[in-house]
Each structure stands twice: as structure tokens, then as C-alpha cells.
PDB file of C-alpha atoms in Angstrom:
ATOM      1  CA  MET A  22       8.517   8.534   9.385  1.00 55.00           C
ATOM      2  CA  LYS A  23      11.318  10.997   8.916  1.00 65.00           C
ATOM      3  CA  ASN A  24      11.551  11.070   5.130  1.00 76.00           C
ATOM      4  CA  THR A  25       8.028  11.330   3.802  1.00 78.00           C
ATOM      5  CA  GLU A  26       9.153  12.826   0.490  1.00 79.00           C
ATOM      6  CA  ALA A  27      11.237   9.716  -0.237  1.00 80.00           C
ATOM      7  CA  TYR A  28       8.168   7.588   0.538  1.00 81.00           C
ATOM      8  CA  PHE A  29       6.085   9.562  -1.964  1.00 83.00           C
ATOM      9  CA  THR A  30       8.824   9.537  -4.610  1.00 85.00           C
ATOM     10  CA  TRP A  31       9.283   5.773  -4.340  1.00 81.00           C
ATOM     11  CA  HIS A  32       5.553   5.206  -4.703  1.00 82.00           C
ATOM     12  CA  TYR A  33       5.325   7.517  -7.735  1.00 86.00           C
ATOM     13  CA  ILE A  34       8.199   5.663  -9.434  1.00 86.00           C
ATOM     14  CA  VAL A  35       6.666   2.263  -8.732  1.00 82.00           C
ATOM     15  CA  LEU A  36       3.219   3.446  -9.842  1.00 81.00           C
ATOM     16  CA  THR A  37       4.670   4.653 -13.145  1.00 86.00           C
ATOM     17  CA  LEU A  38       6.418   1.318 -13.720  1.00 83.00           C
ATOM     18  CA  ILE A  39       3.273  -0.641 -12.845  1.00 79.00           C
ATOM     19  CA  ILE A  40       1.201   1.432 -15.269  1.00 81.00           C
ATOM     20  CA  LEU A  41       3.767   0.789 -18.018  1.00 85.00           C
ATOM     21  CA  ILE A  42       3.726  -2.958 -17.304  1.00 80.00           C
ATOM     22  CA  LEU A  43      -0.084  -2.984 -17.313  1.00 78.00           C
ATOM     23  CA  ILE A  44      -0.249  -1.077 -20.607  1.00 83.00           C
ATOM     24  CA  ASN A  45       2.264  -3.517 -22.085  1.00 81.00           C
ATOM     25  CA  ALA A  46       0.221  -6.500 -20.868  1.00 76.00           C
ATOM     26  CA  LEU A  47      -2.972  -5.038 -22.332  1.00 76.00           C
ATOM     27  CA  TRP A  48      -1.224  -4.146 -25.592  1.00 83.00           C
ATOM     28  CA  ILE A  49       0.259  -7.606 -26.101  1.00 81.00           C
ATOM     29  CA  GLY A  50      -2.694  -9.454 -24.591  1.00 76.00           C
ATOM     30  CA  ASP A  51      -0.477 -11.607 -22.388  1.00 73.00           C
ATOM     31  CA  PHE A  52      -1.181 -11.094 -18.707  1.00 69.00           C
ATOM     32  CA  ALA A  53       1.855 -13.106 -17.666  1.00 73.00           C
ATOM     33  CA  TRP A  54       3.549  -9.706 -17.726  1.00 69.00           C
ATOM     34  CA  LEU A  55       1.734  -8.960 -14.472  1.00 73.00           C
ATOM     35  CA  PHE A  56       4.145 -11.322 -12.732  1.00 77.00           C
ATOM     36  CA  ALA A  57       6.794  -8.656 -13.382  1.00 76.00           C
ATOM     37  CA  THR A  58       5.034  -6.584 -10.717  1.00 76.00           C
ATOM     38  CA  ILE A  59       5.915  -9.063  -7.955  1.00 79.00           C
ATOM     39  CA  PRO A  60       9.329  -7.510  -7.089  1.00 82.00           C
ATOM     40  CA  PHE A  61       7.627  -4.130  -6.827  1.00 78.00           C
ATOM     41  CA  LEU A  62       4.903  -5.598  -4.622  1.00 79.00           C
ATOM     42  CA  ILE A  63       7.487  -7.076  -2.274  1.00 82.00           C
ATOM     43  CA  SER A  64       9.430  -3.821  -1.943  1.00 82.00           C
ATOM     44  CA  ILE A  65       6.257  -1.741  -1.551  1.00 81.00           C
ATOM     45  CA  GLY A  66       4.973  -4.239   1.017  1.00 81.00           C
ATOM     46  CA  ILE A  67       8.112  -3.965   3.146  1.00 85.00           C
ATOM     47  CA  ILE A  68       8.116  -0.169   2.973  1.00 84.00           C
ATOM     48  CA  GLN A  69       4.419  -0.017   3.789  1.00 83.00           C
ATOM     49  CA  LEU A  70       4.666  -2.364   6.765  1.00 84.00           C
ATOM     50  CA  ILE A  71       7.497  -0.298   8.239  1.00 85.00           C
ATOM     51  CA  THR A  72       5.513   2.882   7.591  1.00 84.00           C
ATOM     52  CA  ALA A  73       2.349   1.393   9.078  1.00 85.00           C
ATOM     53  CA  ILE A  74       4.134   0.327  12.250  1.00 85.00           C
ATOM     54  CA  ASP A  75       5.766   3.755  12.530  1.00 85.00           C
ATOM     55  CA  TYR A  76       2.521   5.687  12.086  1.00 82.00           C
ATOM     56  CA  SER A  77       0.510   3.282  14.247  1.00 81.00           C
ATOM     57  CA  LEU A  78       2.802   3.993  17.193  1.00 83.00           C
ATOM     58  CA  LYS A  79       2.435   7.776  16.869  1.00 81.00           C
ATOM     59  CA  ASP A  80      -0.067   9.859  18.765  1.00 83.00           C
ATOM     60  CA  LEU A  81      -2.292  10.980  15.890  1.00 83.00           C
ATOM     61  CA  PRO A  82      -5.791  12.485  15.913  1.00 86.00           C
ATOM     62  CA  SER A  83      -8.589   9.954  16.185  1.00 85.00           C
ATOM     63  CA  ARG A  84      -9.591  10.221  12.513  1.00 83.00           C
ATOM     64  CA  PHE A  85      -6.132   9.015  11.466  1.00 86.00           C
ATOM     65  CA  SER A  86      -5.951   6.346  14.173  1.00 85.00           C
ATOM     66  CA  HIS A  87      -9.257   4.933  12.931  1.00 87.00           C
ATOM     67  CA  ASP A  88      -7.873   4.832   9.379  1.00 88.00           C
ATOM     68  CA  TRP A  89      -4.806   2.921  10.551  1.00 88.00           C
ATOM     69  CA  ARG A  90      -7.024   0.380  12.271  1.00 88.00           C
ATOM     70  CA  SER A  91      -8.892  -0.022   8.979  1.00 90.00           C
ATOM     71  CA  TYR A  92      -5.566  -0.541   7.201  1.00 89.00           C
ATOM     72  CA  TRP A  93      -4.520  -3.311   9.600  1.00 90.00           C
ATOM     73  CA  ILE A  94      -7.951  -4.960   9.309  1.00 91.00           C
ATOM     74  CA  MET A  95      -7.650  -4.906   5.500  1.00 90.00           C
ATOM     75  CA  ASN A  96      -4.274  -6.633   5.746  1.00 89.00           C
ATOM     76  CA  VAL A  97      -5.572  -9.344   8.063  1.00 91.00           C
ATOM     77  CA  VAL A  98      -8.595  -9.952   5.825  1.00 91.00           C
ATOM     78  CA  TYR A  99      -6.379  -9.998   2.724  1.00 88.00           C
ATOM     79  CA  PHE A 100      -4.054 -12.670   4.091  1.00 87.00           C
ATOM     80  CA  SER A 101      -6.916 -14.704   5.570  1.00 90.00           C
ATOM     81  CA  VAL A 102      -8.788 -14.785   2.269  1.00 88.00           C
ATOM     82  CA  MET A 103      -5.547 -15.542   0.427  1.00 84.00           C
ATOM     83  CA  ILE A 104      -4.995 -18.624   2.595  1.00 85.00           C
ATOM     84  CA  ILE A 105      -8.603 -19.737   2.040  1.00 87.00           C
ATOM     85  CA  ILE A 106      -8.330 -19.259  -1.732  1.00 83.00           C
ATOM     86  CA  PHE A 107      -5.018 -21.105  -1.820  1.00 81.00           C
ATOM     87  CA  ARG A 108      -6.390 -24.055   0.156  1.00 83.00           C
ATOM     88  CA  ALA A 109      -9.943 -24.307  -1.191  1.00 84.00           C
ATOM     89  CA  SER A 110      -9.910 -23.018  -4.752  1.00 78.00           C
ATOM     90  CA  GLU A 111      -8.589 -24.774  -7.817  1.00 79.00           C
ATOM     91  CA  ASP A 112      -8.968 -21.613  -9.895  1.00 76.00           C
ATOM     92  CA  LYS A 113      -5.447 -20.274 -10.489  1.00 74.00           C
ATOM     93  CA  ASP A 114      -6.776 -17.087 -12.089  1.00 73.00           C
ATOM     94  CA  LEU A 115      -8.574 -16.166  -8.879  1.00 77.00           C
ATOM     95  CA  LEU A 116      -5.387 -16.666  -6.894  1.00 74.00           C
ATOM     96  CA  GLN A 117      -3.387 -14.608  -9.395  1.00 75.00           C
ATOM     97  CA  ILE A 118      -5.896 -11.766  -9.239  1.00 74.00           C
ATOM     98  CA  TRP A 119      -5.841 -11.911  -5.456  1.00 79.00           C
ATOM     99  CA  LEU A 120      -2.030 -11.888  -5.423  1.00 76.00           C
ATOM    100  CA  LEU A 121      -1.439  -9.295  -8.140  1.00 74.00           C
ATOM    101  CA  VAL A 122      -4.395  -6.885  -8.000  1.00 76.00           C
ATOM    102  CA  ILE A 123      -5.802  -6.623  -4.473  1.00 81.00           C
ATOM    103  CA  PRO A 124      -2.500  -5.619  -2.787  1.00 83.00           C
ATOM    104  CA  TRP A 125      -2.341  -2.535  -4.975  1.00 80.00           C
ATOM    105  CA  LEU A 126      -5.694  -1.398  -3.578  1.00 85.00           C
ATOM    106  CA  ILE A 127      -4.363  -1.740  -0.028  1.00 87.00           C
ATOM    107  CA  ALA A 128      -1.149   0.040  -1.046  1.00 85.00           C
ATOM    108  CA  GLY A 129      -3.196   2.848  -2.581  1.00 86.00           C
ATOM    109  CA  TYR A 130      -5.229   3.185   0.608  1.00 89.00           C
ATOM    110  CA  GLN A 131      -2.104   3.501   2.723  1.00 89.00           C
ATOM    111  CA  PHE A 132      -0.524   5.950   0.277  1.00 88.00           C
ATOM    112  CA  ALA A 133      -3.614   8.178   0.435  1.00 89.00           C
ATOM    113  CA  LEU A 134      -3.616   7.961   4.230  1.00 90.00           C
ATOM    114  CA  VAL A 135       0.057   8.924   4.535  1.00 88.00           C
ATOM    115  CA  LYS A 136      -0.527  11.792   2.110  1.00 89.00           C
ATOM    116  CA  ARG A 137      -3.445  13.064   4.244  1.00 90.00           C
ATOM    117  CA  ILE A 138      -1.335  12.868   7.403  1.00 87.00           C
ATOM    118  CA  TYR A 139       1.526  14.661   5.652  1.00 86.00           C
ATOM    119  CA  LYS A 140      -0.787  17.474   4.483  1.00 88.00           C
ATOM    120  CA  TRP A 141      -2.265  17.747   7.982  1.00 87.00           C
ATOM    121  CA  ARG A 142       1.214  17.852   9.517  1.00 83.00           C
ATOM    122  CA  VAL A 143       2.423  20.525   7.078  1.00 84.00           C
ATOM    123  CA  SER A 144      -0.696  22.640   7.635  1.00 85.00           C
ATOM    124  CA  ASN A 145      -0.085  22.498  11.408  1.00 76.00           C
ATOM    125  CA  ALA A 146       3.642  23.224  11.132  1.00 59.00           C
ATOM    126  CA  ASP A 147       3.455  26.260  13.399  1.00 56.00           C
ATOM    127  CA  THR A 148       1.919  24.374  16.334  1.00 58.00           C
ATOM    128  CA  PRO A 149       4.293  23.471  19.176  1.00 49.00           C
ATOM    129  CA  ASN A 150       3.384  19.741  19.310  1.00 54.00           C
ATOM    130  CA  ILE A 151       4.560  18.978  15.777  1.00 48.00           C
ATOM    131  CA  ASP A 152       7.826  17.486  17.097  1.00 48.00           C
ATOM    132  CA  GLN A 153       5.883  14.521  18.448  1.00 51.00           C
ATOM    133  CA  LEU A 154       4.997  13.483  14.905  1.00 50.00           C
TER     134      LEU A 154
END
């Protein structure tokens, strides 16, 4: 990913907005406000899938490659469980929690992983193989 700073900035902006929406929902006591996070989830999801594909195709150290495999496994499990909940459960609250809360945990995991890779890349800036990243 060429513009890592833009990735971080976008995530910080979205995180701030999500925190404000959550505080508002808690303050008012109406959790329908959480549906306002859906446009942010969609945009974060698209950015994160592009980022995940980009980083998965790079030649990274094994510790980062293992983390990317974990990220992809989390996504597969998330969507599999979502389909099961949608088909088998009548509890709409469970589906809403699964749709509106769990993706932020996966997004946070990827954000932390990209931040670790960025710090590793910056700390190794004087090595000759940095152009491959």
C-alpha cells in the first residue's frame, strides 16, 4: 500500500465518528443510532479488503504472513456465522450485534497489524530490500 498515512488518517476519522455515535446512543438510550455506523462499516470494509489483498501478496516476514492468515480466517468465520445466524436465529438483536459490533473488532485487528508492519518498515528503512514492500 503506497499511502499508509492516508489509511491511518481515514481510520482515525472514522473511529472518532463511531465513538461520537456510540456516546450519543448511550446518552439517549436508543441504540438505533448504531445503524448510522453502517456507511462507515461499508467504506472501512472496502478499504480493508483492498489493503488485505495488497499486503497478502507482499513478501513479508513470517510473523506478519501468519497474522494475515489469521485475518482472512476471521473474515471467513465472521461471514459463515453471519449466514448461520441469519438463517437459524429469530433473535434480531443477535444479528444486529453481529452486524454492527463484531466487524469493528476485525477492523481493529487489521488496523493494528498494518500499524505494526508500518513501524517495522520504517525501522528498516535503511535496508536495501525495502523497495519490495
